[in-house]
Coordinates of C-alpha atoms in Angstrom, one line a residue:
M8 CA 18.3 -3.7 14.1
A9 CA 19.2 -7.1 12.9
G10 CA 21.4 -7.4 9.9
S11 CA 22.9 -3.9 10.0
S12 CA 26.6 -3.8 8.9
C13 CA 29.4 -2.0 10.5
V14 CA 31.0 0.4 8.1
D15 CA 34.2 2.3 8.8
M16 CA 33.3 6.0 8.9
D17 CA 35.7 8.9 9.0
P18 CA 35.8 10.1 12.6
D19 CA 35.2 13.7 11.6
V20 CA 32.1 12.7 9.6
A21 CA 30.9 10.5 12.5
L22 CA 31.3 13.4 14.9
R23 CA 29.5 15.8 12.6
L24 CA 26.6 13.4 12.1
F25 CA 26.4 12.8 15.8
E26 CA 26.2 16.5 16.5
E27 CA 24.2 17.7 13.5
G28 CA 22.3 14.6 12.4
A29 CA 18.6 14.2 12.7
T30 CA 17.0 11.4 14.8
L31 CA 13.9 9.3 14.1
V32 CA 12.4 7.9 17.3
L33 CA 10.1 5.1 16.3
L34 CA 8.4 3.5 19.3
G35 CA 6.5 0.2 19.4
V36 CA 7.6 -1.1 16.0
P37 CA 6.9 -4.9 16.2
Q38 CA 9.9 -7.2 16.2
G39 CA 10.4 -8.7 12.7
T40 CA 9.1 -5.6 10.8
E41 CA 11.1 -4.9 7.7
L42 CA 12.1 -1.2 8.0
G43 CA 14.5 0.9 6.0
I44 CA 15.6 4.4 5.2
D45 CA 16.7 5.4 1.6
C46 CA 18.4 2.4 -0.1
K47 CA 18.9 0.2 3.0
S48 CA 16.5 -1.9 5.1
W49 CA 16.7 -4.2 8.1
Q50 CA 14.6 -6.5 10.1
V51 CA 13.6 -4.8 13.4
G52 CA 15.0 -6.5 16.5
P53 CA 13.6 -6.4 20.1
R54 CA 15.8 -3.4 21.2
F55 CA 15.0 -1.1 18.2
R56 CA 13.8 2.4 19.0
G57 CA 14.7 4.3 15.9
V58 CA 17.5 5.7 13.7
K59 CA 20.1 8.3 14.6
M60 CA 22.9 10.3 12.9
I61 CA 20.7 10.9 9.8
P62 CA 22.2 13.5 7.4
P63 CA 19.9 16.5 7.0
G64 CA 17.9 16.6 3.8
L65 CA 15.4 14.4 1.9
H66 CA 15.0 10.8 3.0
F67 CA 12.5 7.9 2.3
L68 CA 11.4 5.9 5.3
H69 CA 9.8 2.6 4.3
F70 CA 8.5 -0.4 6.2
C71 CA 6.6 -3.7 5.7
S72 CA 4.5 -5.2 8.5
V73 CA 5.1 -8.8 9.2
N74 CA 2.7 -11.4 10.8
S75 CA 4.0 -13.3 13.8
P76 CA 5.5 -16.7 13.1
S77 CA 2.4 -18.3 14.6
C78 CA 0.3 -16.6 12.0
G79 CA 2.4 -17.6 9.1
G80 CA 5.0 -14.8 9.2
E81 CA 3.8 -13.3 5.9
I82 CA 5.3 -9.9 4.9
G83 CA 2.8 -7.1 4.1
P84 CA 3.0 -4.6 1.2
K85 CA 5.6 -1.9 1.5
S86 CA 4.6 1.6 2.6
G87 CA 6.8 4.7 2.9
L88 CA 7.0 8.4 3.2
F89 CA 9.4 11.1 2.1
L90 CA 10.8 13.2 5.0
T91 CA 12.9 16.4 4.8
L92 CA 14.9 16.5 8.0
K93 CA 16.7 19.5 9.5
P94 CA 19.9 19.4 11.5
R95 CA 19.4 18.0 15.0
E96 CA 15.7 17.5 14.3
I97 CA 13.8 14.8 16.3
L98 CA 10.8 13.2 14.8
L99 CA 8.7 11.0 17.0
A100 CA 6.3 8.3 15.8
H101 CA 4.4 5.5 17.5
W102 CA 3.4 2.3 15.8
D103 CA -0.3 2.0 15.2
P104 CA -1.1 -1.8 15.3
K105 CA -4.6 -1.3 13.9
E106 CA -3.4 0.6 10.8
E107 CA 0.0 -1.2 10.7
D108 CA 1.5 2.2 10.2
L109 CA 3.7 4.8 11.9
D110 CA 1.8 7.7 13.5
F111 CA 3.9 10.9 13.6
S112 CA 1.3 13.0 15.4
A113 CA 3.4 13.0 18.5
S114 CA 6.0 15.0 16.6
K115 CA 3.6 18.0 16.8
N116 CA 3.6 17.8 20.6
D117 CA 6.6 20.1 21.6
E118 CA 6.4 18.8 25.2
E119 CA 6.7 15.2 24.2
V120 CA 9.5 15.9 21.7
N121 CA 11.4 17.9 24.3
R122 CA 11.0 15.0 26.8
I123 CA 12.5 12.6 24.2
R124 CA 15.4 15.1 23.5
S125 CA 16.2 15.2 27.2
T126 CA 16.4 11.4 27.4
L127 CA 18.3 10.9 24.1
R128 CA 21.4 9.8 25.8
E129 CA 19.5 6.9 27.5
L130 CA 17.8 6.1 24.2
D131 CA 21.1 6.1 22.2
P132 CA 22.0 2.4 22.6
Y133 CA 18.6 1.5 21.1
L134 CA 19.0 3.7 18.0
G135 CA 20.6 2.3 14.9
P136 CA 23.0 4.6 13.0
Y137 CA 22.0 5.8 9.6
P138 CA 23.6 3.5 6.9
Y139 CA 26.2 6.1 5.8
E140 CA 27.5 3.7 3.1
V141 CA 24.3 4.3 1.0
M142 CA 24.4 8.1 1.4
R143 CA 26.3 8.8 -1.9
K144 CA 24.0 6.5 -3.8
W145 CA 20.9 8.1 -2.3
V146 CA 22.0 11.6 -3.1
S147 CA 22.8 10.7 -6.7
L148 CA 19.3 9.3 -7.1
T149 CA 17.5 12.2 -5.5
D150 CA 19.6 15.4 -6.0
Q151 CA 16.9 17.0 -8.2
I152 CA 14.0 16.4 -5.7
S153 CA 13.3 19.4 -3.5
Q154 CA 11.2 19.2 -0.4
E155 CA 8.4 21.1 -2.1
L156 CA 8.5 18.8 -5.1
A157 CA 8.4 15.7 -2.9
V158 CA 5.4 17.1 -1.0
N159 CA 3.6 17.9 -4.3
L160 CA 4.2 14.5 -5.8
Q161 CA 3.5 12.1 -3.0
P162 CA -0.1 11.2 -2.2
L163 CA -2.2 13.6 0.0
S164 CA -2.4 10.7 2.5
G165 CA 1.4 11.2 2.9
R166 CA 2.0 7.5 2.2
V167 CA 3.6 5.9 -0.8
C168 CA 2.1 2.4 -1.0
A169 CA 3.3 -0.6 -3.1
F170 CA -0.4 -1.7 -3.6
S171 CA -3.1 0.7 -4.6
D172 CA -5.9 1.2 -2.1
I173 CA -8.9 0.6 -4.3
I174 CA -12.6 0.8 -3.5
P175 CA -15.7 0.2 -5.6
E176 CA -16.9 3.1 -7.7
L177 CA -20.4 2.4 -6.4
Q178 CA -20.8 1.8 -2.7
F179 CA -24.0 -0.3 -2.9
R180 CA -25.4 1.2 0.2
H181 CA -29.0 0.3 -0.7
T182 CA -30.6 -2.9 -1.9
K183 CA -31.8 -1.1 -5.1
D184 CA -28.2 -0.3 -5.9
R185 CA -27.2 -3.9 -5.8
A186 CA -30.3 -4.9 -7.8
E187 CA -29.3 -2.7 -10.7
Q188 CA -25.9 -4.5 -11.0
P189 CA -25.4 -7.5 -13.4
R190 CA -26.4 -10.8 -11.8
N191 CA -23.6 -13.2 -10.9
D192 CA -25.5 -16.3 -10.0
T193 CA -25.5 -17.7 -13.5
A194 CA -22.6 -19.0 -15.7
C195 CA -20.9 -16.4 -18.0
Q196 CA -21.2 -17.0 -21.7
S197 CA -18.0 -15.1 -22.5
M198 CA -14.9 -13.6 -20.9
R199 CA -16.3 -10.1 -21.8
E200 CA -19.5 -10.9 -19.9
G201 CA -17.5 -12.0 -16.9
L202 CA -15.4 -8.8 -16.9
D203 CA -18.5 -6.7 -17.2
R204 CA -20.0 -8.4 -14.1
L205 CA -17.0 -7.4 -11.9
P206 CA -17.5 -4.3 -9.9
K207 CA -15.8 -1.1 -11.2
M208 CA -13.0 -0.1 -8.9
K209 CA -11.2 3.2 -8.4
Q210 CA -8.2 4.3 -6.2
R211 CA -9.2 5.7 -2.9
E212 CA -9.1 9.5 -3.0
G213 CA -5.9 10.9 -1.5
T214 CA -3.8 7.8 -2.0
E215 CA -2.8 8.5 -5.6
L216 CA 0.7 9.6 -6.6
R217 CA 0.3 13.1 -8.1
F218 CA 2.5 12.9 -11.2
S219 CA 2.2 15.3 -14.1
D220 CA -0.3 14.4 -16.8
I221 CA 1.3 13.6 -20.1
P222 CA -0.9 14.7 -23.0
K223 CA -2.5 11.9 -24.9
K224 CA -2.5 14.0 -28.0
T225 CA 1.0 14.9 -29.1
Y226 CA -0.1 17.8 -31.4
P227 CA -1.9 21.2 -30.8
P228 CA -5.6 21.8 -31.5
G229 CA -6.3 22.4 -35.2
A230 CA -3.1 20.9 -36.3
S231 CA -2.7 20.1 -40.0
P232 CA -1.9 16.5 -41.1
A233 CA 1.7 17.5 -41.7
E234 CA 1.9 19.0 -38.1
I235 CA 0.3 15.9 -36.6
T236 CA 2.9 13.7 -38.4
R237 CA 5.8 16.0 -37.2
C238 CA 4.5 16.1 -33.6
S239 CA 4.2 12.4 -33.6
M240 CA 7.9 11.9 -34.5
D241 CA 9.2 14.8 -32.4
L242 CA 7.4 15.0 -29.0
S243 CA 8.6 18.6 -28.2
Y244 CA 5.1 20.0 -28.2
S245 CA 4.0 17.5 -25.6
L246 CA 7.1 18.1 -23.5
E247 CA 6.7 21.9 -23.6
T248 CA 3.0 21.4 -22.6
V249 CA 4.1 19.4 -19.6
V250 CA 6.7 21.9 -18.6
E251 CA 4.4 24.9 -19.1
Q252 CA 1.6 23.3 -17.0
N253 CA 3.7 22.0 -14.2
Y254 CA 7.2 23.7 -14.0
P255 CA 7.1 26.9 -16.0
D256 CA 9.7 28.6 -13.7
Q257 CA 11.7 25.5 -12.8
P258 CA 11.9 23.1 -15.8
L259 CA 14.6 21.0 -14.1
N260 CA 11.9 19.9 -11.7
L261 CA 10.9 17.5 -14.5
L262 CA 14.1 15.6 -13.7
G263 CA 13.2 15.6 -10.0
E264 CA 9.9 14.0 -11.0
L265 CA 11.8 11.5 -13.1
Q266 CA 13.9 10.7 -10.0
F267 CA 10.9 10.6 -7.7
A268 CA 9.1 8.0 -10.0
F269 CA 12.2 5.9 -10.2
V270 CA 12.8 5.9 -6.4
C271 CA 9.1 5.0 -5.8
F272 CA 9.6 2.0 -8.1
L273 CA 13.1 0.9 -7.1
V274 CA 12.8 1.4 -3.3
G275 CA 9.1 1.6 -2.7
N276 CA 8.1 -1.3 -5.1
V277 CA 5.4 1.0 -6.7
Y278 CA 4.8 -0.3 -10.3
E279 CA 3.0 3.0 -11.1
G280 CA 6.3 4.7 -10.5
F281 CA 8.0 2.6 -13.2
E282 CA 5.2 3.2 -15.7
H283 CA 5.5 7.0 -15.2
W284 CA 9.3 6.8 -15.4
K285 CA 8.9 5.1 -18.7
S286 CA 6.4 7.7 -20.0
L287 CA 8.5 10.6 -18.9
L288 CA 11.7 9.2 -20.2
A289 CA 10.1 8.5 -23.7
L290 CA 8.8 12.1 -23.7
L291 CA 12.2 13.6 -23.0
C292 CA 14.2 11.3 -25.3
R293 CA 12.0 11.8 -28.3
S294 CA 11.8 15.6 -28.2
E295 CA 14.3 16.6 -30.9
D296 CA 13.5 20.3 -31.0
A297 CA 13.6 20.6 -27.2
M298 CA 17.1 19.2 -27.1
R299 CA 18.3 22.2 -29.2
K300 CA 16.5 24.7 -26.9
R301 CA 16.9 23.1 -23.4
K302 CA 20.6 22.3 -23.1
E303 CA 20.6 22.3 -19.2
L304 CA 17.6 20.0 -19.0
Y305 CA 19.3 17.4 -21.2
L306 CA 22.7 17.7 -19.6
G307 CA 20.9 17.0 -16.4
L308 CA 18.9 14.1 -17.9
I309 CA 22.1 12.3 -18.9
T310 CA 23.5 12.6 -15.3
V311 CA 20.2 11.4 -13.8
L312 CA 20.1 8.4 -16.2
Y313 CA 23.7 7.5 -15.6
H314 CA 23.0 7.1 -11.8
Q315 CA 19.7 5.4 -12.3
L316 CA 20.9 2.8 -14.7
G317 CA 23.9 2.2 -12.5
E318 CA 21.7 1.1 -9.6
V319 CA 19.9 -1.8 -11.2
P320 CA 21.3 -5.2 -12.0
P321 CA 21.7 -6.1 -15.7
D322 CA 19.1 -8.9 -15.6
F323 CA 16.6 -6.3 -14.5
F324 CA 16.5 -4.9 -18.0
V325 CA 15.8 -8.4 -19.5
D326 CA 12.9 -8.9 -17.1
I327 CA 11.3 -5.5 -17.0
V328 CA 12.9 -2.5 -18.6
S329 CA 13.5 -4.2 -22.0
Q330 CA 10.0 -5.3 -22.5
S331 CA 9.3 -4.5 -26.2
N332 CA 12.9 -3.2 -26.3
F333 CA 11.7 0.0 -24.6
L334 CA 14.9 1.3 -23.1
T335 CA 17.2 0.5 -26.0
S336 CA 14.8 1.9 -28.6
T337 CA 14.1 5.0 -26.5
L338 CA 17.8 5.7 -25.9
Q339 CA 18.6 5.0 -29.6
D340 CA 16.2 7.9 -30.5
F341 CA 17.8 10.1 -27.8
F342 CA 21.4 9.5 -29.1
Q343 CA 20.3 10.1 -32.7
F344 CA 18.6 13.4 -31.8
A345 CA 21.4 14.5 -29.3
T346 CA 24.0 14.2 -32.0
G347 CA 21.9 15.9 -34.7
P348 CA 22.3 19.4 -36.2
G349 CA 21.9 22.4 -34.0
V350 CA 22.6 20.5 -30.7
D351 CA 25.0 22.2 -28.3
S352 CA 28.5 20.7 -28.6
T353 CA 28.8 20.1 -24.8
L354 CA 25.5 18.1 -24.9
R355 CA 26.6 16.2 -28.0
K356 CA 29.9 15.2 -26.4
K357 CA 28.3 14.2 -23.1
A358 CA 25.7 12.1 -25.0
E359 CA 28.4 10.3 -27.0
K360 CA 30.3 9.5 -23.8
F361 CA 27.1 8.2 -22.2
K362 CA 26.4 6.1 -25.2
A363 CA 29.9 4.5 -25.1
H364 CA 29.4 3.9 -21.3
L365 CA 26.1 2.0 -21.9
T366 CA 27.5 0.1 -24.8
K367 CA 30.3 -1.2 -22.6
K368 CA 28.2 -1.8 -19.4
F369 CA 25.2 -3.5 -21.0
R370 CA 26.7 -4.5 -24.4
W371 CA 23.9 -2.7 -26.3
D372 CA 24.5 -1.6 -29.9
F373 CA 22.5 1.6 -30.4
D374 CA 23.6 1.9 -34.0
A375 CA 22.0 -1.3 -35.2
D376 CA 18.4 -1.8 -36.3
L377 CA 16.5 -3.0 -33.3
D378 CA 14.1 -5.9 -33.6
D379 CA 11.1 -6.6 -31.4
C380 CA 12.9 -8.9 -29.0
A381 CA 15.8 -8.5 -26.6
P382 CA 18.4 -5.7 -26.6
V383 CA 21.0 -6.0 -29.4
V384 CA 24.3 -7.1 -28.0
V385 CA 27.6 -5.9 -29.4
E386 CA 30.8 -7.9 -28.9
I387 CA 33.7 -5.6 -28.0
P388 CA 37.0 -6.9 -29.4
E389 CA 39.5 -8.1 -26.8
G390 CA 41.9 -5.4 -25.8
V391 CA 39.6 -2.5 -26.7
T392 CA 38.5 -0.3 -23.9
V393 CA 35.7 2.2 -23.7
D394 CA 35.8 4.9 -21.1

């Protein structure tokens, strides 16, 4: 791999990973392909045959196909898949040039896998070591995602793709189908007319991320006007509905879904992941009654957010997360509810500490009235420190 860095690793850790680590044997990946695992990526060189010394557990393998320099050298959209690897496991994949994808079907052939295992020593010089320096970061971003949860959330196709695979809702297989569509050989009289002429598109079945549905109505059927108002200000009813429908026995899986959505966006470049992360975060942060009842969920939420917000550069919030002041206003509601009456003292103290941390790191003032523009900045006097 080109561009991989040498990192000093404890000899005991290196030996343990060498003996217990999993191996991805990836054959035929074209030179120049951008390929990565978890939070690190490289450009594939001519000798690349895979990745070795991978710590057992959940990982995200991702890649972008690249045109040859003679064809412009353009980089294609990123694709990826979540893998749960066992100690000493070998997964074998061949590059499919037609699909520009990795085909793992060979991993089901025990004879072929055993052949690879027997030649692993010869393959070793062509296998890049897992980038151990990102392991701590990766675990902090995914520690709530179980193998089962990852399988249930990723598309049925098994691929997480940066660009949606969309197809027309109507296939126009027959001439009469096309004849029934609006004509497009005359000038449009309005933008609306132009939009109406465009074919209606849908995502190809099996390629959709399978996130939990968040109720559009925040109140129960038959709710009185007073209940509707209350449920619009405190989203606990909606939150409990999501938990009951998706994770009745393991409510902390909701934090795993929050992590999954964030990783899909941060590493996989999937904008849909960002949108779901925002929706889920707003739901959690604006559920006042749930904070009094679900202490463990909210203690976990603070830890998850601490690591997520620590992995994005400050200007990221100016460009994306702070659109319409989303993050600051959402967290302002969270801190207000988390320090309200009836909230467990451990949760209250952790929320106050997290609030102080964000105030110092991003210079946001969560106690001020937020306007509709950029995050409010607070100047911390010289000599004052906030832990």
